[in-house]
Amino acid sequence: MKLLAINLQAKLRATFRIPAALLVSLLLAPLAQQAFAQQPGATETTAVPALVQSDLSKRQEAFQIVWQTVNDLFYDPKFGGVDWAGVRERYEPLVTKVS
């Protein structure tokens, strides 16, 4: 019985790592795209503010899409005891601080 409980705990931990990893990768994807798109020697100071706002809105939209998708489609309606609304409240403000 103890082995079954340990197995269940391991599965639950693995289940919640996937949405967190997905969330982090979606939040960091625009940053990686911007880093690879930059060319050495090409500086456009006038386009930077527009890019920053665009990236911010993209990150906010990505966060919203991922959070809502997990909220709507996660197999366990109680999220394994995780306060999913609390997760949103905790991490949504951090999206605007990513540079």
XYZ file of C-alpha atoms in Angstrom:
99
model
C 0.000 0.000 0.000
C 2.865 2.349 0.836
C 4.431 1.694 -2.569
C 1.144 2.618 -4.253
C 1.016 5.910 -2.327
C 4.605 6.735 -3.311
C 3.824 5.893 -6.941
C 0.769 8.164 -6.849
C 2.772 11.019 -5.334
C 5.417 10.706 -8.044
C 2.769 10.772 -10.771
C 1.130 13.866 -9.271
C 4.465 15.682 -9.067
C 5.231 14.811 -12.685
C 1.756 15.948 -13.761
C 2.224 19.426 -12.342
C 5.702 19.837 -13.776
C 4.344 19.671 -17.319
C 1.994 22.694 -17.085
C 4.645 24.717 -15.241
C 7.271 23.858 -17.858
C 4.830 24.718 -20.635
C 4.021 28.036 -18.999
C 7.680 28.967 -18.580
C 8.599 27.970 -22.135
C 5.744 29.989 -23.612
C 6.718 33.014 -21.567
C 10.364 32.777 -22.629
C 9.758 31.984 -26.319
C 9.396 35.632 -27.435
C 12.656 36.491 -25.665
C 14.539 33.739 -27.476
C 13.024 34.786 -30.792
C 14.104 38.380 -30.230
C 17.633 37.335 -29.233
C 18.114 35.232 -32.367
C 16.560 37.844 -34.636
C 19.039 40.560 -33.682
C 21.841 41.162 -36.126
C 25.210 42.568 -35.040
C 25.701 46.175 -36.030
C 22.036 46.811 -36.771
C 20.718 49.358 -34.308
C 17.319 50.935 -34.672
C 16.648 53.096 -31.649
C 13.288 54.357 -32.932
C 11.783 50.866 -33.243
C 12.754 49.683 -29.737
C 9.774 51.130 -27.788
C 7.310 49.579 -30.249
C 9.096 46.217 -29.969
C 9.095 46.333 -26.178
C 5.362 47.026 -26.017
C 4.711 44.376 -28.625
C 6.751 41.812 -26.694
C 4.985 42.719 -23.457
C 1.568 42.264 -25.015
C 2.690 38.963 -26.574
C 3.897 37.669 -23.203
C 0.662 38.718 -21.509
C -1.383 37.062 -24.240
C 0.720 33.869 -24.040
C 0.272 33.740 -20.271
C -3.492 34.217 -20.616
C -3.785 31.515 -23.287
C -1.737 28.962 -21.334
C -3.484 29.663 -18.038
C -6.949 29.445 -19.630
C -6.087 26.274 -21.569
C -4.904 24.486 -18.441
C -7.923 25.828 -16.539
C -10.342 24.513 -19.176
C -8.703 21.224 -20.162
C -6.795 19.885 -17.148
C -8.024 16.388 -16.346
C -8.503 17.002 -12.617
C -11.125 19.691 -11.858
C -9.498 20.282 -8.460
C -5.981 20.568 -9.975
C -4.605 18.047 -7.497
C -5.197 20.463 -4.648
C -3.339 23.359 -6.318
C -5.116 26.724 -6.151
C -5.038 27.410 -9.896
C -6.593 30.875 -9.540
C -3.906 31.605 -6.955
C -1.240 30.536 -9.452
C -2.600 33.133 -11.861
C -2.668 35.840 -9.194
C 0.911 35.048 -8.222
C 2.532 34.833 -11.661
C 0.505 37.196 -13.874
C 2.113 40.368 -12.428
C 5.561 38.845 -13.033
C 4.915 38.668 -16.778
C 5.196 42.463 -17.039
C 8.545 42.427 -15.219
C 10.258 40.018 -17.628
C 12.903 41.873 -19.612
